[in-house]
């Protein structure tokens, strides 16, 4: 693990992948990070009613030598003030401006979600997705329900770059569409929970045609992610149910924007395609 990264950020990002006991340890550490210096591994185990070895294994799973190493790293992160990766406001909002305070908190939460998402998607994986899209004969894109919104937006942007894009919002139509898939083609499947059986079926059929599947899901074990050749993951958490979807959408959009820029800037021809298509669209609007 890159020790320059905040261990608290690492714990939040990996929480969805943890066992029940590991999540209890993670939640305790996240809620009591400033008090952790007073806790030995045995104290922490006693507080949670678990074995000391569980605390040690938790620390090692995160890439630390042991609990003392994890505790020291958390203390250093708190001292540096990098437990939260948000950018501070240039001018602090006045105490009597609740809207500015709410906007600042939302900005901070989104920045945390985006940082967590970057952490769990190594640069090599992003490079692989961008290269696959860049070199594909056709790029198929599908997302159902709310997942269809970012899917459609990405399909539109890729089309603007001259990428031959096949986009469906209907699973039945996509089943028919992938009959034209060929080796080297790419299927981007958007599903926050990754559990729709029909999308798993489409992914299997796409593999039968020799194509590569890229799943876009939460950072949780799910059937769609298991079927994918490349899995893009999103980490976004909040106790408030109405806030968490906002963080997911923000982190996902940031991830997709990065891939779009990489495809665009990898080729001057792609950029010319975009400029030409943008001019035609503006002419139609005028």
Short mmCIF file of C-alpha atoms in Angstrom, two decimals:
data_model
loop_
_atom_site.label_atom_id
_atom_site.label_comp_id
_atom_site.label_asym_id
_atom_site.label_seq_id
_atom_site.Cartn_x
_atom_site.Cartn_y
_atom_site.Cartn_z
CA UNK A 1 0.00 0.00 0.00
CA UNK A 2 1.16 3.56 -0.72
CA UNK A 3 1.75 4.91 2.77
CA UNK A 4 1.33 8.48 1.46
CA UNK A 5 -2.37 7.78 1.23
CA UNK A 6 -4.51 8.44 4.27
CA UNK A 7 -5.19 5.16 6.11
CA UNK A 8 -8.66 6.45 6.99
CA UNK A 9 -9.36 6.95 3.31
CA UNK A 10 -8.11 3.44 2.64
CA UNK A 11 -10.40 2.01 5.33
CA UNK A 12 -13.46 3.83 3.96
CA UNK A 13 -12.71 2.75 0.41
CA UNK A 14 -12.25 -0.91 1.35
CA UNK A 15 -15.15 -1.16 3.81
CA UNK A 16 -17.59 -2.73 1.35
CA UNK A 17 -15.16 -5.60 0.80
CA UNK A 18 -14.73 -6.39 4.49
CA UNK A 19 -16.21 -9.13 6.63
CA UNK A 20 -18.69 -8.31 9.40
CA UNK A 21 -15.96 -8.25 12.07
CA UNK A 22 -13.67 -6.15 9.90
CA UNK A 23 -16.46 -3.63 9.31
CA UNK A 24 -16.96 -3.31 13.07
CA UNK A 25 -13.26 -2.55 13.49
CA UNK A 26 -13.33 -0.14 10.55
CA UNK A 27 -16.36 1.76 11.86
CA UNK A 28 -14.85 2.06 15.33
CA UNK A 29 -11.60 3.44 13.93
CA UNK A 30 -13.37 5.88 11.62
CA UNK A 31 -15.61 7.13 14.43
CA UNK A 32 -12.82 7.35 17.04
CA UNK A 33 -9.70 8.14 15.01
CA UNK A 34 -8.64 10.99 17.31
CA UNK A 35 -8.84 8.71 20.38
CA UNK A 36 -7.00 5.79 18.82
CA UNK A 37 -3.64 6.77 20.32
CA UNK A 38 -4.98 5.67 23.72
CA UNK A 39 -6.02 2.23 22.46
CA UNK A 40 -3.76 -0.78 22.28
CA UNK A 41 -4.81 -3.67 20.07
CA UNK A 42 -6.08 -5.47 23.18
CA UNK A 43 -8.06 -2.40 24.31
CA UNK A 44 -9.63 -2.14 20.88
CA UNK A 45 -10.44 -5.86 20.86
CA UNK A 46 -12.04 -5.61 24.32
CA UNK A 47 -14.11 -2.59 23.29
CA UNK A 48 -15.51 -4.51 20.32
CA UNK A 49 -15.76 -7.90 22.00
CA UNK A 50 -13.46 -9.59 19.48
CA UNK A 51 -10.06 -11.30 19.59
CA UNK A 52 -6.81 -9.36 19.51
CA UNK A 53 -5.70 -11.40 16.51
CA UNK A 54 -8.68 -10.01 14.54
CA UNK A 55 -7.34 -6.49 15.10
CA UNK A 56 -3.85 -7.54 13.99
CA UNK A 57 -5.17 -9.29 10.87
CA UNK A 58 -7.30 -6.26 10.02
CA UNK A 59 -4.19 -4.04 10.13
CA UNK A 60 -2.18 -6.44 8.00
CA UNK A 61 -4.95 -6.77 5.42
CA UNK A 62 -4.72 -3.02 4.91
CA UNK A 63 -1.01 -3.38 4.15
CA UNK A 64 0.48 -2.49 7.54
CA UNK A 65 2.95 -4.59 9.54
CA UNK A 66 0.57 -4.63 12.49
CA UNK A 67 -1.76 -2.55 14.61
CA UNK A 68 0.95 -0.21 16.01
CA UNK A 69 1.96 0.64 12.44
CA UNK A 70 -1.66 1.36 11.51
CA UNK A 71 -2.22 3.48 14.63
CA UNK A 72 0.95 5.49 13.98
CA UNK A 73 -0.04 6.09 10.35
CA UNK A 74 -3.50 7.31 11.39
CA UNK A 75 -1.92 9.65 13.94
CA UNK A 76 0.39 11.06 11.27
CA UNK A 77 -2.51 11.55 8.87
CA UNK A 78 -4.50 13.42 11.51
CA UNK A 79 -1.50 15.59 12.33
CA UNK A 80 -1.05 16.46 8.65
CA UNK A 81 -4.76 17.20 8.37
CA UNK A 82 -5.16 14.88 5.37
CA UNK A 83 -7.78 12.58 6.88
CA UNK A 84 -10.24 14.27 4.54
CA UNK A 85 -9.04 15.07 1.01
CA UNK A 86 -11.37 17.99 0.45
CA UNK A 87 -10.07 21.36 -0.71
CA UNK A 88 -10.82 24.09 1.85
CA UNK A 89 -13.08 26.95 0.88
CA UNK A 90 -11.15 30.07 -0.15
CA UNK A 91 -13.37 32.15 2.16
CA UNK A 92 -15.01 30.37 5.11
CA UNK A 93 -18.78 30.86 5.02
CA UNK A 94 -20.27 33.08 7.71
CA UNK A 95 -21.82 31.33 10.68
CA UNK A 96 -25.26 32.62 9.75
CA UNK A 97 -25.18 31.25 6.18
CA UNK A 98 -26.61 27.71 6.40
CA UNK A 99 -26.73 27.32 2.61
CA UNK A 100 -22.99 27.98 2.28
CA UNK A 101 -22.29 25.55 5.12
CA UNK A 102 -24.39 22.87 3.44
CA UNK A 103 -22.67 23.48 0.09
CA UNK A 104 -19.25 23.25 1.75
CA UNK A 105 -20.11 20.00 3.47
CA UNK A 106 -21.45 18.50 0.23
CA UNK A 107 -18.30 19.57 -1.60
CA UNK A 108 -16.18 17.88 1.05
CA UNK A 109 -18.23 14.67 0.93
CA UNK A 110 -17.98 14.53 -2.87
CA UNK A 111 -14.22 15.10 -2.74
CA UNK A 112 -13.87 12.22 -0.29
CA UNK A 113 -15.93 9.90 -2.49
CA UNK A 114 -13.89 10.83 -5.56
CA UNK A 115 -10.62 10.26 -3.69
CA UNK A 116 -11.82 6.86 -2.46
CA UNK A 117 -12.84 5.92 -5.99
CA UNK A 118 -9.42 6.89 -7.38
CA UNK A 119 -7.80 4.80 -4.69
CA UNK A 120 -9.61 1.57 -5.61
CA UNK A 121 -9.09 1.99 -9.37
CA UNK A 122 -5.35 1.65 -10.05
CA UNK A 123 -3.90 3.75 -12.86
CA UNK A 124 -3.17 0.57 -14.81
CA UNK A 125 -6.87 -0.34 -14.79
CA UNK A 126 -7.93 3.08 -16.05
CA UNK A 127 -5.27 2.88 -18.77
CA UNK A 128 -6.59 -0.54 -19.78
CA UNK A 129 -10.17 0.68 -20.09
CA UNK A 130 -9.16 3.76 -22.10
CA UNK A 131 -6.99 1.64 -24.41
CA UNK A 132 -9.78 -0.90 -24.89
CA UNK A 133 -12.24 1.84 -25.87
CA UNK A 134 -9.69 3.54 -28.09
CA UNK A 135 -8.91 0.35 -29.99
CA UNK A 136 -12.42 -1.15 -30.13
CA UNK A 137 -14.22 -1.72 -33.39
CA UNK A 138 -17.51 -0.95 -31.63
CA UNK A 139 -18.29 0.12 -28.07
CA UNK A 140 -21.61 -1.15 -26.69
CA UNK A 141 -23.06 0.75 -23.71
CA UNK A 142 -25.99 -0.14 -21.48
CA UNK A 143 -27.41 0.90 -18.12
CA UNK A 144 -30.91 0.33 -16.79
CA UNK A 145 -32.97 2.77 -14.74
CA UNK A 146 -30.85 5.44 -13.05
CA UNK A 147 -27.72 3.68 -14.29
CA UNK A 148 -28.84 4.60 -17.79
CA UNK A 149 -28.16 8.31 -17.19
CA UNK A 150 -24.33 8.12 -16.96
CA UNK A 151 -24.35 5.35 -19.59
CA UNK A 152 -26.13 7.57 -22.11
CA UNK A 153 -23.89 10.55 -21.32
CA UNK A 154 -20.72 8.54 -21.90
CA UNK A 155 -22.11 6.96 -25.10
CA UNK A 156 -22.88 10.45 -26.43
CA UNK A 157 -19.40 11.76 -25.64
CA UNK A 158 -17.71 8.74 -27.23
CA UNK A 159 -19.83 9.20 -30.36
CA UNK A 160 -18.66 12.81 -30.50
CA UNK A 161 -15.09 11.48 -30.66
CA UNK A 162 -15.91 9.33 -33.67
CA UNK A 163 -16.06 6.10 -31.65
CA UNK A 164 -18.63 3.73 -33.17
CA UNK A 165 -20.98 3.45 -30.20
CA UNK A 166 -24.00 1.17 -29.82
CA UNK A 167 -26.19 2.39 -26.96
CA UNK A 168 -29.43 0.85 -25.71
CA UNK A 169 -31.62 1.65 -22.71
CA UNK A 170 -33.58 -1.57 -23.23
CA UNK A 171 -32.07 -4.93 -22.29
CA UNK A 172 -34.09 -6.81 -24.93
CA UNK A 173 -32.80 -4.56 -27.70
CA UNK A 174 -29.25 -4.94 -26.42
CA UNK A 175 -29.65 -8.73 -26.53
CA UNK A 176 -30.38 -8.36 -30.24
CA UNK A 177 -27.74 -5.70 -30.77
CA UNK A 178 -24.83 -7.78 -29.50
CA UNK A 179 -25.45 -10.29 -32.28
CA UNK A 180 -23.20 -7.96 -34.30
CA UNK A 181 -20.43 -7.97 -31.68
CA UNK A 182 -17.00 -9.17 -32.77
CA UNK A 183 -13.61 -9.84 -31.15
CA UNK A 184 -12.08 -6.57 -30.04
CA UNK A 185 -15.42 -4.92 -29.33
CA UNK A 186 -16.10 -3.59 -25.83
CA UNK A 187 -19.26 -3.68 -23.71
CA UNK A 188 -19.60 -1.09 -20.92
CA UNK A 189 -22.24 -2.24 -18.42
CA UNK A 190 -23.47 0.23 -15.80
CA UNK A 191 -25.11 -1.22 -12.69
CA UNK A 192 -24.63 0.31 -9.24
CA UNK A 193 -25.38 -2.94 -7.38
CA UNK A 194 -24.31 -5.28 -10.20
CA UNK A 195 -27.09 -7.76 -9.55
CA UNK A 196 -29.45 -7.56 -12.55
CA UNK A 197 -29.59 -11.08 -14.05
CA UNK A 198 -30.35 -9.73 -17.53
CA UNK A 199 -27.14 -7.69 -17.58
CA UNK A 200 -25.16 -10.73 -16.50
CA UNK A 201 -26.78 -12.69 -19.33
CA UNK A 202 -25.87 -9.97 -21.83
CA UNK A 203 -22.28 -9.98 -20.58
CA UNK A 204 -22.01 -13.76 -21.04
CA UNK A 205 -23.36 -13.52 -24.58
CA UNK A 206 -20.92 -10.72 -25.36
CA UNK A 207 -18.06 -12.96 -24.25
CA UNK A 208 -19.33 -15.65 -26.60
CA UNK A 209 -18.80 -13.20 -29.45
CA UNK A 210 -15.21 -12.58 -28.35
CA UNK A 211 -15.80 -9.13 -26.88
CA UNK A 212 -14.47 -7.65 -23.64
CA UNK A 213 -16.80 -6.62 -20.82
CA UNK A 214 -16.17 -3.59 -18.61
CA UNK A 215 -18.45 -3.41 -15.57
CA UNK A 216 -19.15 -0.18 -13.68
CA UNK A 217 -20.47 -0.96 -10.19
CA UNK A 218 -20.06 -0.17 -6.52
CA UNK A 219 -17.02 -1.56 -4.76
CA UNK A 220 -18.93 -4.62 -3.56
CA UNK A 221 -18.81 -8.30 -4.49
CA UNK A 222 -21.46 -8.76 -7.18
CA UNK A 223 -22.18 -11.12 -10.11
CA UNK A 224 -21.65 -8.52 -12.84
CA UNK A 225 -18.24 -7.52 -11.50
CA UNK A 226 -17.24 -11.20 -11.35
CA UNK A 227 -18.12 -11.63 -15.04
CA UNK A 228 -16.21 -8.57 -16.24
CA UNK A 229 -12.81 -8.56 -17.90
CA UNK A 230 -12.21 -5.15 -16.34
CA UNK A 231 -14.12 -3.87 -13.31
CA UNK A 232 -14.44 -0.14 -12.68
CA UNK A 233 -15.41 0.48 -9.06
CA UNK A 234 -17.11 3.34 -7.25
CA UNK A 235 -16.84 4.04 -3.53
CA UNK A 236 -19.36 6.46 -1.99
CA UNK A 237 -20.74 6.27 1.53
CA UNK A 238 -22.91 8.36 3.79
CA UNK A 239 -25.31 7.55 6.62
CA UNK A 240 -28.01 9.69 5.01
CA UNK A 241 -29.80 7.74 2.30
CA UNK A 242 -30.65 10.88 0.34
CA UNK A 243 -26.99 11.99 0.30
CA UNK A 244 -25.30 8.72 -0.68
CA UNK A 245 -26.67 8.65 -4.27
CA UNK A 246 -25.32 12.16 -4.83
CA UNK A 247 -21.86 11.03 -3.80
CA UNK A 248 -22.06 7.93 -5.99
CA UNK A 249 -23.07 9.95 -9.05
CA UNK A 250 -20.34 12.52 -8.44
CA UNK A 251 -17.57 9.94 -7.98
CA UNK A 252 -18.77 7.94 -10.98
CA UNK A 253 -18.92 11.01 -13.21
CA UNK A 254 -15.39 12.01 -12.23
CA UNK A 255 -14.15 8.52 -13.13
CA UNK A 256 -15.92 8.54 -16.51
CA UNK A 257 -14.70 12.06 -17.29
CA UNK A 258 -11.13 10.90 -16.75
CA UNK A 259 -11.55 7.98 -19.15
CA UNK A 260 -13.18 10.26 -21.74
CA UNK A 261 -10.27 12.72 -21.54
CA UNK A 262 -7.74 9.91 -21.90
CA UNK A 263 -9.46 8.60 -25.05
CA UNK A 264 -9.79 12.11 -26.43
CA UNK A 265 -6.21 13.22 -25.76
CA UNK A 266 -4.67 9.97 -27.00
CA UNK A 267 -5.45 10.94 -30.60
CA UNK A 268 -5.48 14.25 -32.46
CA UNK A 269 -7.91 12.62 -34.88
CA UNK A 270 -10.35 12.02 -32.03
CA UNK A 271 -10.08 15.68 -31.03
CA UNK A 272 -10.75 16.80 -34.61
CA UNK A 273 -13.81 14.53 -34.68
CA UNK A 274 -15.08 16.14 -31.47
CA UNK A 275 -14.48 19.68 -32.69
CA UNK A 276 -16.22 18.95 -36.01
CA UNK A 277 -19.23 17.30 -34.34
CA UNK A 278 -19.50 20.11 -31.80
CA UNK A 279 -19.56 22.70 -34.59
CA UNK A 280 -22.31 20.81 -36.44
CA UNK A 281 -24.38 20.55 -33.25
CA UNK A 282 -24.01 24.24 -32.51
CA UNK A 283 -25.02 25.08 -36.08
CA UNK A 284 -28.18 23.03 -35.68
CA UNK A 285 -28.99 24.76 -32.41
CA UNK A 286 -28.57 28.18 -34.02
#
